[in-house]
Coordinates of C-alpha atoms in Angstrom, one line a residue:
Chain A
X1 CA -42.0 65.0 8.7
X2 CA -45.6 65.9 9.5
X3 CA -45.0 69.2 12.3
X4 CA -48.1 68.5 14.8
X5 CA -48.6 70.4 17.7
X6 CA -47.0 68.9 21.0
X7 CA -50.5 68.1 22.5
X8 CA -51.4 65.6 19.6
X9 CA -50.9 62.1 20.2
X10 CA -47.6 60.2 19.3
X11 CA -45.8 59.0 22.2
X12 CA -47.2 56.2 24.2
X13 CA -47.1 58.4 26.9
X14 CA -49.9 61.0 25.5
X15 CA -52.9 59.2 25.7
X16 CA -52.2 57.8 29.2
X17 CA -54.3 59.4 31.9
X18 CA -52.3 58.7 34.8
X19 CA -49.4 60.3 33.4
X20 CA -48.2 63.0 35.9
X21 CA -49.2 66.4 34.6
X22 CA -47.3 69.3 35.9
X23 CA -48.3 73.1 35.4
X24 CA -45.5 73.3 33.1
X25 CA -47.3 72.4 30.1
X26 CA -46.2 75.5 28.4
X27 CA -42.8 75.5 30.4
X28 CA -40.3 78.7 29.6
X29 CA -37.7 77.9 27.3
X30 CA -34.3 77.9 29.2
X31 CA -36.0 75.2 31.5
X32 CA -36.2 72.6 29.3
X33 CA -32.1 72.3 29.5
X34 CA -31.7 73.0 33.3
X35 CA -34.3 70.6 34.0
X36 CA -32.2 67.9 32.2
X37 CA -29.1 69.2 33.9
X38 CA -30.8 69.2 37.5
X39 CA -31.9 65.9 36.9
X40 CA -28.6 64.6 35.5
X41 CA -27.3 65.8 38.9
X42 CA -29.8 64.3 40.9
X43 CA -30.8 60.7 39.5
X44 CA -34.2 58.7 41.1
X45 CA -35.7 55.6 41.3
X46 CA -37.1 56.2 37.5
X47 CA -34.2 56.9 36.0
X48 CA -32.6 53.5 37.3
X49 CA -35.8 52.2 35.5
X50 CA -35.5 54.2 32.4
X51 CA -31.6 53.4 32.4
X52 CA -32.5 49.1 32.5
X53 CA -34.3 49.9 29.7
X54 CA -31.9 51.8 27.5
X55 CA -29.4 49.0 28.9
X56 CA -31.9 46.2 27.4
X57 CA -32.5 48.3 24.4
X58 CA -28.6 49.0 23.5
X59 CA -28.6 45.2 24.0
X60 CA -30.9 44.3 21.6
X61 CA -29.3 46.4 18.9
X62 CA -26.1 45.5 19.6
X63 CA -26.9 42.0 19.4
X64 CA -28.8 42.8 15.9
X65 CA -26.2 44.4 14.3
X66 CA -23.6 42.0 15.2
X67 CA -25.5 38.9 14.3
X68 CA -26.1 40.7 10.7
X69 CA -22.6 41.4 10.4
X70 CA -21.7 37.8 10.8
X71 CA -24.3 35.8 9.3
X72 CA -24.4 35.2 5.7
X73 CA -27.1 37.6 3.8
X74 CA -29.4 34.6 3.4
X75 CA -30.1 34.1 7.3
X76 CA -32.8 36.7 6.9
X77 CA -34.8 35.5 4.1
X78 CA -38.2 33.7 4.1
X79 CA -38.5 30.9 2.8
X80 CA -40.1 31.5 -0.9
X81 CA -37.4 33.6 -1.6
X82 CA -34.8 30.8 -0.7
X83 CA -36.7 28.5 -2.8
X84 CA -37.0 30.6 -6.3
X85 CA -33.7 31.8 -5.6
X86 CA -32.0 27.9 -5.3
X87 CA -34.4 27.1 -8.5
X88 CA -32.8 30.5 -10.4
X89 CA -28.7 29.3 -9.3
X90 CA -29.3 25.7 -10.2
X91 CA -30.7 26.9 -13.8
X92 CA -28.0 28.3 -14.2
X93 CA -25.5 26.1 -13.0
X94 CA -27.0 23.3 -15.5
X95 CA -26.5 26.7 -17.8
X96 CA -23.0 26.7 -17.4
X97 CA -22.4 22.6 -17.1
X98 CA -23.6 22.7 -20.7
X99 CA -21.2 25.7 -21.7
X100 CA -18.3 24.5 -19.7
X101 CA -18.8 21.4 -21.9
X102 CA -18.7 23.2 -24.8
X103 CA -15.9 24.9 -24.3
X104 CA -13.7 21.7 -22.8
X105 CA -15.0 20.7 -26.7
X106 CA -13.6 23.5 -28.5
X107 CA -10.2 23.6 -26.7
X108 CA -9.6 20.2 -27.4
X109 CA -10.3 20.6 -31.0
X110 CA -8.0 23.7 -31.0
X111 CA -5.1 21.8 -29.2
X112 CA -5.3 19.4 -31.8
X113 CA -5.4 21.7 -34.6
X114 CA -2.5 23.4 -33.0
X115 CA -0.4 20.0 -32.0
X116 CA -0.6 18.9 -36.1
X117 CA 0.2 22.3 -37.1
X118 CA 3.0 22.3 -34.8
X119 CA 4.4 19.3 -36.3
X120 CA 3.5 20.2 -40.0
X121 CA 5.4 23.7 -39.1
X122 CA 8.1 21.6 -38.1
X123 CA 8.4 19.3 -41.0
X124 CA 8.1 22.4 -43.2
X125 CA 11.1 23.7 -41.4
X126 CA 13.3 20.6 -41.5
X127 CA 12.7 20.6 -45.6
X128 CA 13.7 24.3 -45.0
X129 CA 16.6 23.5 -44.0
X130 CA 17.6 20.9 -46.5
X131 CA 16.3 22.4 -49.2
X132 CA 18.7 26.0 -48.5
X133 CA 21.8 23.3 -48.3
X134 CA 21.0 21.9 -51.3
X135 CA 20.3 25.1 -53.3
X136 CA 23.3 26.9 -51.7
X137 CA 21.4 30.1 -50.7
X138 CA 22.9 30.1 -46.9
X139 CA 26.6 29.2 -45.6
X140 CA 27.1 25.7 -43.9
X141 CA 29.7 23.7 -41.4
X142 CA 30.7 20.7 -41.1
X143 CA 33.0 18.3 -41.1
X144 CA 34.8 17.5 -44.6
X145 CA 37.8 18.1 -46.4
X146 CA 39.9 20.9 -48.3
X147 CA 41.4 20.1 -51.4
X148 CA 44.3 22.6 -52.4
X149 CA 45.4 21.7 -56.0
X150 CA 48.6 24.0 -56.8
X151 CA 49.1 24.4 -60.5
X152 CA 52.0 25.5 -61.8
X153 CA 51.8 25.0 -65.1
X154 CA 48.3 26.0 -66.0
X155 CA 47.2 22.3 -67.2
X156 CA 44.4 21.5 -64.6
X157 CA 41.2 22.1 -67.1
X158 CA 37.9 22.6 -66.3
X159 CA 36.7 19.2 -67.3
X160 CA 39.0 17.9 -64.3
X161 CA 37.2 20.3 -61.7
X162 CA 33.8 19.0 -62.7
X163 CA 35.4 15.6 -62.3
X164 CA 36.2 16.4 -59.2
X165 CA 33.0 17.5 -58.6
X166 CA 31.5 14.4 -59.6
X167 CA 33.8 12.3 -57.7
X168 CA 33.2 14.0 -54.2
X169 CA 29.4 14.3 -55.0
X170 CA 29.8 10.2 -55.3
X171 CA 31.8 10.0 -52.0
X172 CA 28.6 11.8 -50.4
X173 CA 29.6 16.0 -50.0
X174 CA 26.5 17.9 -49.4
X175 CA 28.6 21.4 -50.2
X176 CA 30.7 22.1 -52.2
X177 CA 32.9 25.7 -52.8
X178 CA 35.9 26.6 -55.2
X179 CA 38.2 29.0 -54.1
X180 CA 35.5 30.3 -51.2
X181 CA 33.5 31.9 -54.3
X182 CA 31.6 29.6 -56.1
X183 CA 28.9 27.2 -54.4
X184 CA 28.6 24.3 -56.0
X185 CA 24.9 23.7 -56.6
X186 CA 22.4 21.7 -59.3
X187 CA 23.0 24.3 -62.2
X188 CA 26.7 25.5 -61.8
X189 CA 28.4 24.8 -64.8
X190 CA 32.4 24.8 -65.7
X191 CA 34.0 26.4 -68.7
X192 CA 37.9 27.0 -69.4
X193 CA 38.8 31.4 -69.7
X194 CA 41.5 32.9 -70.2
X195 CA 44.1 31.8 -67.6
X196 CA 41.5 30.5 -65.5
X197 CA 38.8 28.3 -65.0
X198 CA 35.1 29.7 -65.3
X199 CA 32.5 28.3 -63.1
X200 CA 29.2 29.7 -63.3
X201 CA 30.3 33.0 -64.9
X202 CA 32.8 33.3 -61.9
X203 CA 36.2 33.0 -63.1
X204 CA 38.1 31.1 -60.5
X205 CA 41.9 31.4 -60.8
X206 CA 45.1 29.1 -59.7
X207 CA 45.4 27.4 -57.1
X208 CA 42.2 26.3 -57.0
X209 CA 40.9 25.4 -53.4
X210 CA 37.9 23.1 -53.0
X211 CA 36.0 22.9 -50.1
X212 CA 33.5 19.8 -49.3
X213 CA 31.8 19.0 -46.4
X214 CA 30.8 15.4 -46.1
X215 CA 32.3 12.5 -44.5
X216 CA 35.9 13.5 -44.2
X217 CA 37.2 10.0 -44.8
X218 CA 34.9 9.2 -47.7
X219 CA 35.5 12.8 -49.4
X220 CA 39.4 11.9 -49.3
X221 CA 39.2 8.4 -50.3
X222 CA 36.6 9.1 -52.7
X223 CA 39.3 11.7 -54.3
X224 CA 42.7 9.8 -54.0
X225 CA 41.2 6.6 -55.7
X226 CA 43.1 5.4 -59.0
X227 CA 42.2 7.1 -61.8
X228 CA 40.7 9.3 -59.4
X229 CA 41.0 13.4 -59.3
X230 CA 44.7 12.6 -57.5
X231 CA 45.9 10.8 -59.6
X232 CA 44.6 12.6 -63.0
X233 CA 45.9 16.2 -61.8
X234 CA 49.5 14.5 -60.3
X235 CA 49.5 12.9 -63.6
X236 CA 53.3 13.5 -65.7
X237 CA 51.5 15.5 -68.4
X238 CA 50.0 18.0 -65.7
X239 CA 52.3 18.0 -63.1
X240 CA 50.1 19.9 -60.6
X241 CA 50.3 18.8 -56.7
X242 CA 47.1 17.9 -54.8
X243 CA 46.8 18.6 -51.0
X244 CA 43.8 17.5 -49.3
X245 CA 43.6 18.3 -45.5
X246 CA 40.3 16.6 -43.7
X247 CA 38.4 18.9 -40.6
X248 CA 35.9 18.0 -38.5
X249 CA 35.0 21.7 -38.9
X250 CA 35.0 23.5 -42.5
X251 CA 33.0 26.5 -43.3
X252 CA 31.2 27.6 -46.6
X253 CA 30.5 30.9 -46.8
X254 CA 29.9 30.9 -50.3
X255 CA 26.4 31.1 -50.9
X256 CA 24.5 30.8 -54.7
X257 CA 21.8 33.0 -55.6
X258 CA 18.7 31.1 -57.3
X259 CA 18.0 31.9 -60.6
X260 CA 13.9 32.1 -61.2
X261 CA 12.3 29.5 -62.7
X262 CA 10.9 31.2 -65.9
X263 CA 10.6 28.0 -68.4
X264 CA 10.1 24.9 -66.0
X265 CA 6.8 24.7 -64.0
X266 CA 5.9 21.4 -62.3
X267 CA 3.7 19.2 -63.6
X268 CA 0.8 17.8 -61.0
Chain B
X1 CA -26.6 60.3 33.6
X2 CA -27.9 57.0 35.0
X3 CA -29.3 56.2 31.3
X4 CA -26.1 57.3 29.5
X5 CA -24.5 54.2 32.0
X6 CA -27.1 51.6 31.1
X7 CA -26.6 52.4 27.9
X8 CA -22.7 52.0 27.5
X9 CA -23.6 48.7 29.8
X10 CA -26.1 47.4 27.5
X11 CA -23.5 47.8 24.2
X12 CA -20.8 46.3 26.1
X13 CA -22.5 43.1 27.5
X14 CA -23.6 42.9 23.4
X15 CA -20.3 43.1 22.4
X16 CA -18.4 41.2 25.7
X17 CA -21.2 38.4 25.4
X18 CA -21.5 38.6 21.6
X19 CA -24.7 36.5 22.0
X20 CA -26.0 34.5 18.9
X21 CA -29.5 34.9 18.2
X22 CA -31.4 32.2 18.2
X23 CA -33.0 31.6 14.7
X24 CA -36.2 31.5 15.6
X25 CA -36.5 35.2 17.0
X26 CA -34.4 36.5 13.8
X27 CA -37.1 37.9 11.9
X28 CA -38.6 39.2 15.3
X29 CA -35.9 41.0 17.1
X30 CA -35.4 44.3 14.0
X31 CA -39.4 45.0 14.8
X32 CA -38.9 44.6 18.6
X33 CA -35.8 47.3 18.2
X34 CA -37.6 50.2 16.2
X35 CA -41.2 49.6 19.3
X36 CA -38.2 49.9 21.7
X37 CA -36.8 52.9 19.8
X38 CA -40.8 54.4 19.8
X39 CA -40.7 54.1 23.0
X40 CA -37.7 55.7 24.6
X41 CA -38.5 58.9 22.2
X42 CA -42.0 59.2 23.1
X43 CA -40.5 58.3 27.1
X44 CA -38.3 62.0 26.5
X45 CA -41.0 63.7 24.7
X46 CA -43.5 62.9 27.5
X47 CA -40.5 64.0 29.5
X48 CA -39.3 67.4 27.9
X49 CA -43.8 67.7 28.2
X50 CA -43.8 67.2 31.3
X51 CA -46.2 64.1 31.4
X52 CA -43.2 62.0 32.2
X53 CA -44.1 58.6 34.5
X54 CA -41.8 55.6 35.0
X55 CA -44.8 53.1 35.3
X56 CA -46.3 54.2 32.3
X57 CA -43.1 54.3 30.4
X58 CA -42.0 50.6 31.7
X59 CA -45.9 49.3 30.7
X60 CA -45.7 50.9 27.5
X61 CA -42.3 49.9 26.6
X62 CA -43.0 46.2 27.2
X63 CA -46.7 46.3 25.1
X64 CA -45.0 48.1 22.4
X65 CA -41.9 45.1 21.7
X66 CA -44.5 42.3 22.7
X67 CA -47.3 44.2 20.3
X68 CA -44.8 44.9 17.5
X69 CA -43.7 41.4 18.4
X70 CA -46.6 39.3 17.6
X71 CA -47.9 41.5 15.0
X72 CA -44.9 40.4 13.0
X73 CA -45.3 36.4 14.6
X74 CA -48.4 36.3 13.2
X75 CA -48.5 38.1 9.5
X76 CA -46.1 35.2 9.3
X77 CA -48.5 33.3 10.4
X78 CA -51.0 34.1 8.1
X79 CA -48.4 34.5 5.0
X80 CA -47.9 38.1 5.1
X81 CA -45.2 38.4 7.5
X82 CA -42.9 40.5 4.9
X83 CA -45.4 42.9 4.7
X84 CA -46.5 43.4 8.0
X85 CA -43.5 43.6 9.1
X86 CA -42.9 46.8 6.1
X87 CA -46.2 48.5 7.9
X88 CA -45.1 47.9 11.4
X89 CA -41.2 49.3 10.0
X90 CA -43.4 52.6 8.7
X91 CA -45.6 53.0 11.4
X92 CA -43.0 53.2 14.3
X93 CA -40.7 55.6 11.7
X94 CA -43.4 57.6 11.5
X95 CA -44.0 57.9 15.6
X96 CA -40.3 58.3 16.1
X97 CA -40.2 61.2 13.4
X98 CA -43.0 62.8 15.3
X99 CA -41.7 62.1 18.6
X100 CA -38.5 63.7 17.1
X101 CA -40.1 66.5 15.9
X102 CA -41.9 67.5 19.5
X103 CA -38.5 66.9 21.3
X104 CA -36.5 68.9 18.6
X105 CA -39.3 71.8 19.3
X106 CA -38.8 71.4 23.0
X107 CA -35.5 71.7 23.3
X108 CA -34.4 73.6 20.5
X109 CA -37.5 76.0 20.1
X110 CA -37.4 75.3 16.2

């Protein structure tokens, strides 16, 4: 800072008259460090003094620095400043009430929103579900039956399949294959080809093996019933033989690929 | 070498006796630690000058932490105790900068 000459005052010491003067005002300079050496070596009543001092001194900051280092920041502060700064944190703790408020508001609203979409997303997927059995677009299991109708004469027509058909539809299958190439769905129809039996443009040839998953006990009465597909296809004047084996565990892999709608649109 | 001891004593009974301030003398005790501080640097610059006496030093010592003291007590007092206690803060800095300045020149010749 400000470089003033020695003799200007600054310590305490400088404007005190009694303070002992030596003719070493304007000492040489290597006796400023012996003189501290020599009177390191050779300590007086005034140094004891001087060291009480420094001992208080050290205490004192010692003291300070601890008690800042543990108390909390606010310790030190006057009293305004407490007051505007309690006035400024409950501001804004009514500040954030308010917007915790809100916000418990908003999630609620969005876990409801997400709870009936949830369910509406699970609705959507059980109809999914139905819907591809019905329409035959992916393979099912189940239990059910497997009808083997060997045919050795060729008399088995097509009319008797979609009887059959009928008749297992009545007695509750929800799938239906022929041969493990045709799915049975809403728009397969049956025609009679040339040494076989055309169903849905597929032709399916001798023996014909049907495959229907449903109740396996139903499916087999509903098929051995008189006047039923049994008896019709055992009949003299076919002469075919029917085998029909119930599973609790038959697989469709047969799958039917939907046609677009291109004339039908629903009406609302 | 007798001060160097009473100073290493004085930081150990701080930190042995960890003593808690009372609240009271909080605001006081910073002020009464730079008037100390004044003191013990004009104490070794009236030393390195020659002009060094223990009585003067202990009287001046004591005025200077009771004067610094009570300035502070009563700008609180009167309501302005956070700034007196910033002039009494730039005051003593300025003395011990000075007092630095003579010893630094005394025993360094610079």
């Amino acid at each position: 800072m400000s470089e003033q000459p020695e003799q200007s005052a600054g310590g305490p010491e400088d404007t005190s008259p009694d303070a002992g003067t030596s003719p070493g005002a304007e000492a040489p300079e290597r006796s400023a460090w012996a003189r501290i050496g020599h009177d390191l070596s050779h300590p007086g009543i005034g140094q004891v003094l001087v060291a009480v001092i420094v001992c208080l001194s050290s205490f004192a900051v010692v003291t300070q620095v601890r008690s800042r280092a543990v108390d909390d920041p606010f310790a030190g502060m006057r009293r305004a400043d407490l007051v505007t700064m309690l006035d400024s944190l409950s501001n804004s703790s009514r500040q954030l009430d308010s917007e915790l408020v809100e916000l418990r508001d908003t999630q609620r609203q969005l876990q409801s929103g997400a709870d009936s979409r949830q369910a509406a997303q699970k609705q959507a997927a059980a109809r999914l579900a139905q819907l591809e059995v019905l329409s035959g677009t992916v393979p099912v299991e189940g239990p059910g039956v497997t009808i083997r109708i060997d045919d050795p004469n060729s008399k088995v027509t097509s009319d008797m399949l979609l009887d059959a058909v009928e008749e297992l539809r009545d007695a509750g299958a929800e799938a239906i294959s022929f041969n493990g190439k045709v799915r049975v769905v809403a728009n397969t129809w049956f025609s009679a080809g040339a040494n076989s039996v055309i169903v849905s443009g597929t032709p399916v040839s001798r023996p014909f093996t049907i495959r229907a998953i449903g109740d396996p006990h139903s499916l087999e009465e509903g098929a051995r019933f008189r006047g039923g597909l049994v008896s019709q296809v055992e009949a003299a004047q076919v002469g075919a033989t029917v085998t029909i084996a119930p599973a609790q565990r038959i697989r469709i892999d047969a799958v039917a690929t939907p046609a677009p709608m291109t004339m039908a649109t629903p009406v609302r | 070498m007798i001060a160097v001891i009473g100073l290493i004593i004085g930081v150990v009974l701080g930190l042995v006796l960890n003593p808690s301030m009372p609240v009271a003398l909080q605001p006081y005790l910073p002020i009464m630690i730079m008037a100390a501080l004044d003191a013990l640097f004009g104490a070794a610059r009236a030393y390195l000058g020659h002009t060094f006496s223990d009585k003067v030093f202990v009287v001046s010592f004591l005025s200077n932490v009771a004067i610094a003291g009570l300035m502070v007590w009563m700008g609180d007092q009167i309501g302005v105790g956070a700034q007196l206690s910033t002039a009494v803060v730039v005051v003593l800095g300025i003395r011990i900068f000075t007092n630095m300045a003579a010893i630094r020149r005394a025993l360094l010749h610079v």
